[in-house]
Short mmCIF file of C-alpha atoms in Angstrom, two decimals:
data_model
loop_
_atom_site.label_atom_id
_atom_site.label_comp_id
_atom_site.label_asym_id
_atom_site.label_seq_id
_atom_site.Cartn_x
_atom_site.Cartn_y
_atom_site.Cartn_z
CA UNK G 39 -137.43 127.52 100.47
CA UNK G 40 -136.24 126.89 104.43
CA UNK G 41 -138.15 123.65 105.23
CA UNK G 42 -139.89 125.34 108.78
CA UNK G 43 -138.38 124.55 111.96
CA UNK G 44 -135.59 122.70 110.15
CA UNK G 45 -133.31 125.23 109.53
CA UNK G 46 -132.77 123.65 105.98
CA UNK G 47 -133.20 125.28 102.65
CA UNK G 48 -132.70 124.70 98.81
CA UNK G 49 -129.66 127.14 97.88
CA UNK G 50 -130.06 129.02 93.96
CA UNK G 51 -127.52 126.77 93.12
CA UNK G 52 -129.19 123.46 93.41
CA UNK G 53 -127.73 122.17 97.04
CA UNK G 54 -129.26 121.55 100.03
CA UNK G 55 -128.53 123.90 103.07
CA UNK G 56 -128.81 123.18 106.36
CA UNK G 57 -127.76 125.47 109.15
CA UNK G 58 -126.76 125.42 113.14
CA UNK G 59 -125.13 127.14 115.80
CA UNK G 60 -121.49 126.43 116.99
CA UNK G 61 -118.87 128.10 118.84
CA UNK G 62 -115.95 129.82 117.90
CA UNK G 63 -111.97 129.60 119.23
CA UNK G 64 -113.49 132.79 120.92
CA UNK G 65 -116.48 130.78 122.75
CA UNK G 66 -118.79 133.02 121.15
CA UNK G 67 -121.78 131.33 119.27
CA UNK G 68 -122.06 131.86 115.75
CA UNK G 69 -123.68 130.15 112.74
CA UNK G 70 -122.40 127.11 110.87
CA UNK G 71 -123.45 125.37 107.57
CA UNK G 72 -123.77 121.84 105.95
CA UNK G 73 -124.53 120.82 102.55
CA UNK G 74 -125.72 118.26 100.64
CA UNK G 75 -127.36 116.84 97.40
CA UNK G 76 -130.45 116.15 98.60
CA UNK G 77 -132.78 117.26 101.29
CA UNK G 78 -132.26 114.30 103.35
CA UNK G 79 -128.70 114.11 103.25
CA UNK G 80 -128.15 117.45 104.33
CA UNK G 81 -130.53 116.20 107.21
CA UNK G 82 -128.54 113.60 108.49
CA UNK G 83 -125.21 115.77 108.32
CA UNK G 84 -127.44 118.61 110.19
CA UNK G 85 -128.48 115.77 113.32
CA UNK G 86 -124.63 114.33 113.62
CA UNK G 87 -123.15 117.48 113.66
CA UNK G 88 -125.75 118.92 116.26
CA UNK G 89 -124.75 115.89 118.23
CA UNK G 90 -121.04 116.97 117.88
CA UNK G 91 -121.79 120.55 119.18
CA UNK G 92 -123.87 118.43 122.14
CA UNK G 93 -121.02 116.74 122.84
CA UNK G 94 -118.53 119.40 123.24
CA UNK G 95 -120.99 121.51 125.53
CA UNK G 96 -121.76 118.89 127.78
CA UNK G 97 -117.59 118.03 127.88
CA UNK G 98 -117.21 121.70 129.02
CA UNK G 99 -119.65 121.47 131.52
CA UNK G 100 -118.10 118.53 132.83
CA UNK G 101 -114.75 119.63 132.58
CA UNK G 102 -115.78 122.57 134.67
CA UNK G 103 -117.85 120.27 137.31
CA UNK G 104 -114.60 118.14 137.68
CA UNK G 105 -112.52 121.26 137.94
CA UNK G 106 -114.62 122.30 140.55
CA UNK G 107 -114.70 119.20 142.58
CA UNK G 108 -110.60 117.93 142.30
CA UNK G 109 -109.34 117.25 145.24
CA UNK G 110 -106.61 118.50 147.57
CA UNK G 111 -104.61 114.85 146.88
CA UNK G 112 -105.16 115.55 142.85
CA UNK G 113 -103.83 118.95 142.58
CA UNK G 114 -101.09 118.56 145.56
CA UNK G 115 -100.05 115.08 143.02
CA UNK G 116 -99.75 117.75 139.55
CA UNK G 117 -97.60 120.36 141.78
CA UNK G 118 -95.57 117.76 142.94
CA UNK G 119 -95.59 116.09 139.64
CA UNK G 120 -94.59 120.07 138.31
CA UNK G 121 -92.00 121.12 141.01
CA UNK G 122 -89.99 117.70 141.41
CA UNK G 123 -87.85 118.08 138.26
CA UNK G 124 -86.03 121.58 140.23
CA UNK G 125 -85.57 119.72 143.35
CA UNK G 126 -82.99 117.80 145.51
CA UNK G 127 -83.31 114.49 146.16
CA UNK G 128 -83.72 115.58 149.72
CA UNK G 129 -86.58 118.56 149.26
CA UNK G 130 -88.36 115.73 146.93
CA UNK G 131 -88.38 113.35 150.30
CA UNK G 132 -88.97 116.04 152.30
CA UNK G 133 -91.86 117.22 150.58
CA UNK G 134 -93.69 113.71 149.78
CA UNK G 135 -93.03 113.46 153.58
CA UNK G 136 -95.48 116.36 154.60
CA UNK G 137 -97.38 115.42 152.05
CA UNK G 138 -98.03 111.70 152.96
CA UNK G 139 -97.87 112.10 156.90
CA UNK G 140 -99.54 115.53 157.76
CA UNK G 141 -101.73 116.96 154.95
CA UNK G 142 -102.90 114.61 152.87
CA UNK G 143 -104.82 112.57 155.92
CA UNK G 144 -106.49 115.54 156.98
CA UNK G 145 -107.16 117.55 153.79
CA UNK G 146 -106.46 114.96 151.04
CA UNK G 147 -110.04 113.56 150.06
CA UNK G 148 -111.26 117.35 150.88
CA UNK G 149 -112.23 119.23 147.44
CA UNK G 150 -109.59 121.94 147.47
CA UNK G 151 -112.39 125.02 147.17
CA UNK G 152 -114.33 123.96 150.22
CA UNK G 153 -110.73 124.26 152.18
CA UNK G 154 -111.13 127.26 154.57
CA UNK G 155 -108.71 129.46 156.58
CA UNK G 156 -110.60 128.25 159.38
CA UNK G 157 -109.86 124.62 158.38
CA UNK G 158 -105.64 125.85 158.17
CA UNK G 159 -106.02 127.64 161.51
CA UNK G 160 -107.43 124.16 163.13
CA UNK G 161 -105.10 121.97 161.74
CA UNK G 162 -102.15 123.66 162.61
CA UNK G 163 -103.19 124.33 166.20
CA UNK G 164 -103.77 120.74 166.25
CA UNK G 165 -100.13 119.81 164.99
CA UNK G 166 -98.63 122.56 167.24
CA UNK G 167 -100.21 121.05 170.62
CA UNK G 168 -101.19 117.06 169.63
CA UNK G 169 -98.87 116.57 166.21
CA UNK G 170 -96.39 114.12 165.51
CA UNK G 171 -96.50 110.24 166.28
CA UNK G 172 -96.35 110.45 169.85
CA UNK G 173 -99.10 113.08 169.93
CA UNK G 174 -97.02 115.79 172.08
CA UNK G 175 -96.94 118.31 169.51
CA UNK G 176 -94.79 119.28 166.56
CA UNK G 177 -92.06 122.23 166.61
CA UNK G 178 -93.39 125.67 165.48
CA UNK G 179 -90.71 125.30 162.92
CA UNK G 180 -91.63 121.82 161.59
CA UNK G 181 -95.43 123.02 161.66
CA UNK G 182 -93.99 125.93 159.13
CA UNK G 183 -92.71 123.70 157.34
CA UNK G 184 -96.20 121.82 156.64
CA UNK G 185 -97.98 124.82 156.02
CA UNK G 186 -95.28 126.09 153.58
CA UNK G 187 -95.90 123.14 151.58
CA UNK G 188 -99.51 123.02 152.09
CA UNK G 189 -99.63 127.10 150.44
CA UNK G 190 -97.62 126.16 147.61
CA UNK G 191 -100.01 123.58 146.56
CA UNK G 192 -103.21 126.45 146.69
CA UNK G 193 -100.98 128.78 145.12
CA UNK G 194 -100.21 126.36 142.22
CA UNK G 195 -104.22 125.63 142.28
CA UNK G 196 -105.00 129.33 142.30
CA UNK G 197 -102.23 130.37 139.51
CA UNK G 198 -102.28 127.52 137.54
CA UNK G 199 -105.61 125.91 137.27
CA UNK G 200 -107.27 128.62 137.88
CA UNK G 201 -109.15 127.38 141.22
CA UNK G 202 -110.86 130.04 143.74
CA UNK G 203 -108.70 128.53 146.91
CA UNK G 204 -108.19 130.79 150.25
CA UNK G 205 -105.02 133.13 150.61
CA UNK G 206 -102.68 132.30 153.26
CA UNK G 207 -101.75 135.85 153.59
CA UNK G 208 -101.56 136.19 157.55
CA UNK G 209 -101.30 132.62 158.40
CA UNK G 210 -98.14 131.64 160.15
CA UNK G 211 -96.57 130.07 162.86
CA UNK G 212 -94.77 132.21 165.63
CA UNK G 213 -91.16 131.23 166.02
CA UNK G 214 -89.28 131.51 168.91
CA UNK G 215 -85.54 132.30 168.89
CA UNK G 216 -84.32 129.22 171.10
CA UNK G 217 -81.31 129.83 172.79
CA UNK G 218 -78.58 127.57 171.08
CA UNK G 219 -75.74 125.34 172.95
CA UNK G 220 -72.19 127.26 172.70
CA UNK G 221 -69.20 125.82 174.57
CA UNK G 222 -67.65 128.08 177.39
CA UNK G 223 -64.38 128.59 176.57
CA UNK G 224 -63.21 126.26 179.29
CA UNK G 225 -65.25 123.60 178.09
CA UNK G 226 -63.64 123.95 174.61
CA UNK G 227 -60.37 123.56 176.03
CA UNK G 228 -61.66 120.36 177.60
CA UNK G 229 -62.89 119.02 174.57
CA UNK G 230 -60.18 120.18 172.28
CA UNK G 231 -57.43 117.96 174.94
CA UNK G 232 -59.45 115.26 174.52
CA UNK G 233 -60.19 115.07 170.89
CA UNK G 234 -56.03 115.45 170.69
CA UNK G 235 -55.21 112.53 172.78
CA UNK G 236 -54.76 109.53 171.21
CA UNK G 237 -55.79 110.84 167.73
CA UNK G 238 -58.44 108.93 165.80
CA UNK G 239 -60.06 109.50 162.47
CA UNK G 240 -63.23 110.87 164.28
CA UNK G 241 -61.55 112.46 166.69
CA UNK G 242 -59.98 114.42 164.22
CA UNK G 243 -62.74 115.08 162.50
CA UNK G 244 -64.81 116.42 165.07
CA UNK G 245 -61.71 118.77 166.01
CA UNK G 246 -61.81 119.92 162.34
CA UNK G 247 -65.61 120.78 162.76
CA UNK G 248 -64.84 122.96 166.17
CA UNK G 249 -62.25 124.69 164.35
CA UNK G 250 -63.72 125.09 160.48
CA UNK G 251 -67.50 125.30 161.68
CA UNK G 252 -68.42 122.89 158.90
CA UNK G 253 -71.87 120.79 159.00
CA UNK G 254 -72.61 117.61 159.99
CA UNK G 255 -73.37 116.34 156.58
CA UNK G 256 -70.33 118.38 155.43
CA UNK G 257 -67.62 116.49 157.26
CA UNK G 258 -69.64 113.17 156.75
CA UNK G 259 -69.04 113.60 153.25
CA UNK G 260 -65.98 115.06 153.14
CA UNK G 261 -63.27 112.73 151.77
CA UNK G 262 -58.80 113.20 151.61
CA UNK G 263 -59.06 114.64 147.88
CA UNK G 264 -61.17 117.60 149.59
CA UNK G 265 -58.20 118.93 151.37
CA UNK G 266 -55.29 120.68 149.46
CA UNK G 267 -52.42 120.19 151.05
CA UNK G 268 -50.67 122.92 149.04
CA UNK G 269 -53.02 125.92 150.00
CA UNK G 270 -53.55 124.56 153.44
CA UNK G 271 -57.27 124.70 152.98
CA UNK G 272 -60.44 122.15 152.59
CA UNK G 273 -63.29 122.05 149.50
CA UNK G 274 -67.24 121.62 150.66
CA UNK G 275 -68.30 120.38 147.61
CA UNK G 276 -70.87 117.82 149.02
CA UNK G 277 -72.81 116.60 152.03
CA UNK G 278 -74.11 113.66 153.14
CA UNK G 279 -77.68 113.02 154.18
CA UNK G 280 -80.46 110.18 155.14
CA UNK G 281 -83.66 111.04 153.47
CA UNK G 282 -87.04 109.22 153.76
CA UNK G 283 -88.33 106.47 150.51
CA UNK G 284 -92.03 106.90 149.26
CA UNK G 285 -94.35 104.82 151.16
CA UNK G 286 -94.20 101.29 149.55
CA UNK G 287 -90.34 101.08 149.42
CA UNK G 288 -88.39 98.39 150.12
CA UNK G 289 -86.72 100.36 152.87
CA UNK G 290 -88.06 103.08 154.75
CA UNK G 291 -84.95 105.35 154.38
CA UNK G 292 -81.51 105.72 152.67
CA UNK G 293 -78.28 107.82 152.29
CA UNK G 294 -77.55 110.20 149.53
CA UNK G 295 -74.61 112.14 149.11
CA UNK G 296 -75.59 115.43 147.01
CA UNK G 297 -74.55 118.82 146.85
CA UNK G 298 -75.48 121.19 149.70
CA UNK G 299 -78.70 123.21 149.98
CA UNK G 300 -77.41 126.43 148.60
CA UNK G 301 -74.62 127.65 146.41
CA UNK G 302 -73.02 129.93 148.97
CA UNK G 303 -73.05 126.40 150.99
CA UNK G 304 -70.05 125.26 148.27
CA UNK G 305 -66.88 126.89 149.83
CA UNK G 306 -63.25 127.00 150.71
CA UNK G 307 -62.63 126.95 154.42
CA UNK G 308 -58.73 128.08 155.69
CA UNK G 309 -57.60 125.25 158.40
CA UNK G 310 -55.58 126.69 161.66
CA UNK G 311 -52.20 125.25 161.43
CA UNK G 312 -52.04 123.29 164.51
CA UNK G 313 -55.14 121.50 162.90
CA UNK G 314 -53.45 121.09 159.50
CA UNK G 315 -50.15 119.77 161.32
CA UNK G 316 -52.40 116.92 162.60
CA UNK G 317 -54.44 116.36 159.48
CA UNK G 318 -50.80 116.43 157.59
CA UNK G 319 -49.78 113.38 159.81
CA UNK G 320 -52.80 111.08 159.21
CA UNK G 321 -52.96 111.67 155.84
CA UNK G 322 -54.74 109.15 153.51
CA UNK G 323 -55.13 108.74 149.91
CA UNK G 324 -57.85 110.81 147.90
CA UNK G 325 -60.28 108.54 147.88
CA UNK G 326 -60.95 107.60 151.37
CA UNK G 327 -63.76 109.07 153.41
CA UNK G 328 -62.23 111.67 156.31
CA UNK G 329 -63.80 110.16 159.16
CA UNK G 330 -62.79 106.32 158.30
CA UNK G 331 -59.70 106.52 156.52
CA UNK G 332 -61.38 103.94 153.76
CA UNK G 333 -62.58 103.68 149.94
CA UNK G 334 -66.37 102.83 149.80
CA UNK G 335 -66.57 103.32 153.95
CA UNK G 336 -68.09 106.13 155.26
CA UNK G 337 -69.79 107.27 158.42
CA UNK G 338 -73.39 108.70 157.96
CA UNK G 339 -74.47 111.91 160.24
CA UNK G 340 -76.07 109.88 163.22
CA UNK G 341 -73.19 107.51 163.49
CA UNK G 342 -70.90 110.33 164.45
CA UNK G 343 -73.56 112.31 166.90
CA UNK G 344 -73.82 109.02 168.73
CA UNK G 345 -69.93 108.96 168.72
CA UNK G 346 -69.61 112.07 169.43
CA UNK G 347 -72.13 111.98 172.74
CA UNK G 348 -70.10 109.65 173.90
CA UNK G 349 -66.93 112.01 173.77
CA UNK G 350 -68.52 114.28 175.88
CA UNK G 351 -69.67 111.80 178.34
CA UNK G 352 -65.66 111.27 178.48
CA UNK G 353 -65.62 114.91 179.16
CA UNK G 354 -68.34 115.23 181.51
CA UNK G 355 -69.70 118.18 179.12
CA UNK G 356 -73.69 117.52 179.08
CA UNK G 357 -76.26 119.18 176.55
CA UNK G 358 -74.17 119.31 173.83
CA UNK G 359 -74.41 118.23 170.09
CA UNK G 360 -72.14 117.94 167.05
CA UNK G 361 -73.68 121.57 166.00
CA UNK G 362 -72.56 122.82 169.15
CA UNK G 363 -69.26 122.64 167.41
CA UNK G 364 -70.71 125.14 164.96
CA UNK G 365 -72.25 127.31 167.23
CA UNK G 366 -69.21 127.82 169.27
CA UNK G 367 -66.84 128.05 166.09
CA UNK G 368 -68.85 131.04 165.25
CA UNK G 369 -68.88 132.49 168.87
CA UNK G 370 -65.21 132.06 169.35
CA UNK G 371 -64.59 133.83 166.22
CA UNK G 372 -66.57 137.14 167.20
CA UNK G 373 -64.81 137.22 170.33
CA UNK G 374 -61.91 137.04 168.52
CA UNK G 375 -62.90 140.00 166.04
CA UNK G 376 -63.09 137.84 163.08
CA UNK G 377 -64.06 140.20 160.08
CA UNK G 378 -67.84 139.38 159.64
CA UNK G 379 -68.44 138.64 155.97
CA UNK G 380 -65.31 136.70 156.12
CA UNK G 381 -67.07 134.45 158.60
CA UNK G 382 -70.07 134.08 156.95
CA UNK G 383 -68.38 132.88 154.09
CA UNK G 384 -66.64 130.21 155.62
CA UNK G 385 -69.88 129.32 157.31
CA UNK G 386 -71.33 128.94 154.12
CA UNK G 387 -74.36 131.80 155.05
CA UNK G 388 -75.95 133.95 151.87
CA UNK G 389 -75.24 137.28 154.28
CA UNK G 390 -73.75 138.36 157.38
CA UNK G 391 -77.47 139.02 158.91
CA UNK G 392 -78.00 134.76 159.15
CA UNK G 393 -74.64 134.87 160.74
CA UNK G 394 -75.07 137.57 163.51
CA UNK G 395 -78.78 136.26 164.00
CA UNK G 396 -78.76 132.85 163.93
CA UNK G 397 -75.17 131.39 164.71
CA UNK G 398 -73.18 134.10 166.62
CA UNK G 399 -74.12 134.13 170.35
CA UNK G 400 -71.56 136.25 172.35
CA UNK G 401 -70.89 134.48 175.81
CA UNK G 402 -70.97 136.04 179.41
CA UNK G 403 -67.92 136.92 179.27
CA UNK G 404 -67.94 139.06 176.76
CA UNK G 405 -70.81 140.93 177.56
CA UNK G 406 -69.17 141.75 180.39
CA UNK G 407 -66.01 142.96 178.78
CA UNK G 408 -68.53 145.08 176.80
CA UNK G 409 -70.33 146.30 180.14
CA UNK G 410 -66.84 147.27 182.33
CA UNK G 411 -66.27 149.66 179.63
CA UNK G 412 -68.79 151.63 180.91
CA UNK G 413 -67.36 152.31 184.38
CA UNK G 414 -65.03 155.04 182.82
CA UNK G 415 -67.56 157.11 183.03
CA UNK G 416 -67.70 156.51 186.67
CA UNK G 417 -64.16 158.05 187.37
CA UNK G 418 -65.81 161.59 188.35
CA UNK G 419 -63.21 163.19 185.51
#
């Protein structure tokens, strides 16, 4: 007979019996059972494994409290931690970069849930008109950039832990299409006679940018085995880059040379002869970096910008920058009726729509070709 209020009986068979309630892989409750010799070992099994059961319900309930309360810096530090091993070297520093400057002061100690679109909406007002570190505002671009990382993390938080964070469906940043620097065709010519006179690795290497429409980065990288001689054509295989440490570094910065950001980025470019009958005549061995003609040398991306804004001081050509070269590369060849997908491939773009909308800017001139084609219809025939 059960002993009352005990939940302990004396089985048919001779044991003692003493039953509780657990729960199942299912969560459900349902009954479990010791047994014992004697009514007072079956007793002592019956308060330790009541104590188990205790123990695992009040680990759920904290489990859930601490779920509940993690912080924007904990879960941003397991999507990081999750992401990192499928990144660049440069999207890892570029991300630990938002991260550390922009979101984690204002949202890091913040638990994630009590986040609100209202909170997003602030902040990135605030970097658009007071951001950065000399507190005139941040780019609408860079400020995309932040909240891009910052949506990742709530989607990770909503997907994979299973924490009720806002959508960012309808937050953004409005972008403005900036008109970009393309050299007139007379200022071209300028720079192309000087960059010819008195030839010098750089010099030749920022011609071979104005006429190939390669990157910074690209060319920075680029060394003599990257050209074949026999097909009259360069490899861009690699680029060259100076990405930010993690806070606590020894240095604050450092250069990496890594493939480029996208696949359709690794491509053959054609060179113009008269560029290739230059390159021909200061060839070096296969080893040396383009742009210094040495083994172990190279020139990193602001080296040759500064370099190259002093060329145009030479040339009296102001507002321009080393992706001018780019720009115009692209322009001229539009003018020129360059087949479109050819360009973009040579450009490196995943589809003729980047090209058109983001690199190819027709000039003055050719809008008014384009326009005097209309006074035909002004002949009174």
């Amino acid at each position: 007979m059960a002993r009352r209020g005990e939940n302990i009986r004396k089985r048919k068979d001779g044991r003692w019996e003493g039953r509780f309630l657990k729960k199942n892989e299912a969560g459900r409750k349902v009954q479990g059972s010791v047994y014992g010799r004697t009514y007072q070992e079956v007793k002592e099994k019956l308060i330790r494994e009541k104590a188990v059961q205790n123990e695992k319900e009040m680990s759920l309930a904290e489990q859930m409290i601490r779920e509940k309360e993690d912080t924007f810096s904990r879960i941003s530090d397991d999507w990081f931690e999750t992401v990192q091993s499928g990144l660049k070297l440069s999207s890892i520093a570029r991300y630990r970069n938002i991260l550390d400057n922009y979101i984690l002061p204002e949202f890091g100690f913040k638990r994630i849930i009590d986040i609100s679109r209202d909170d997003v909406l602030t902040f990135s007002s605030n970097l658009l008109m007071a951001g950065g570190k000399k507190g005139k505002g941040l780019a609408p671009k860079t400020v995309s950039g932040i909240l891009s990382v910052m949506k990742n993390v709530m989607d990770y938080a909503r997907n994979v832990k299973c924490v009720p964070v806002i959508s960012f469906d309808g937050i953004s940043v409005k972008q403005s299409q900036k008109q970009l620097r393309v050299f007139s065709k007379d200022e071209q010519k300028i720079v192309s006679n000087y960059l010819m006179r008195d030839v010098t690795p750089i010099k030749l290497g920022v011609l071979l940018v104005l006429y190939t429409g390669m990157r910074i980065g690209e060319i920075c990288a680029l060394t003599w085995g990257d050209i074949s001689f026999a097909e009259k054509s360069l490899h861009v295989g690699k680029t060259m880059q100076r990405i930010q440490l993690p806070k606590g570094s020894r240095q604050r910065t450092k250069i990496i040379i890594d493939t480029p950001k996208s696949d359709c980025s690794v491509r053959d470019i054609p060179i113009p002869n008269a560029v290739f009958q230059m390159i021909i005549k200061s060839r070096r061995p296969d080893e040396c970096f383009f742009l210094t003609g040495l083994e172990q040398v190279f020139m990193e991306p602001r080296t040759l910008e500064n370099h190259f804004n002093s060329m145009m001081r030479a040339c009296g050509i102001k507002g321009a920058t080393m992706h001018t070269c780019r720009h115009s590369f692209a322009t001229r060849c539009v003018e020129l009726g360059f087949d479109i997908k050819s360009l973009a491939e040579i450009l490196g773009h995943a589809s003729v729509a980047i090209t058109m909308n983001r690199y190819v800017h027709p000039s003055m001139d050719l809008k008014q070709q384009n326009m005097d084609k209309l006074s035909g219809f002004l002949g009174g025939k």
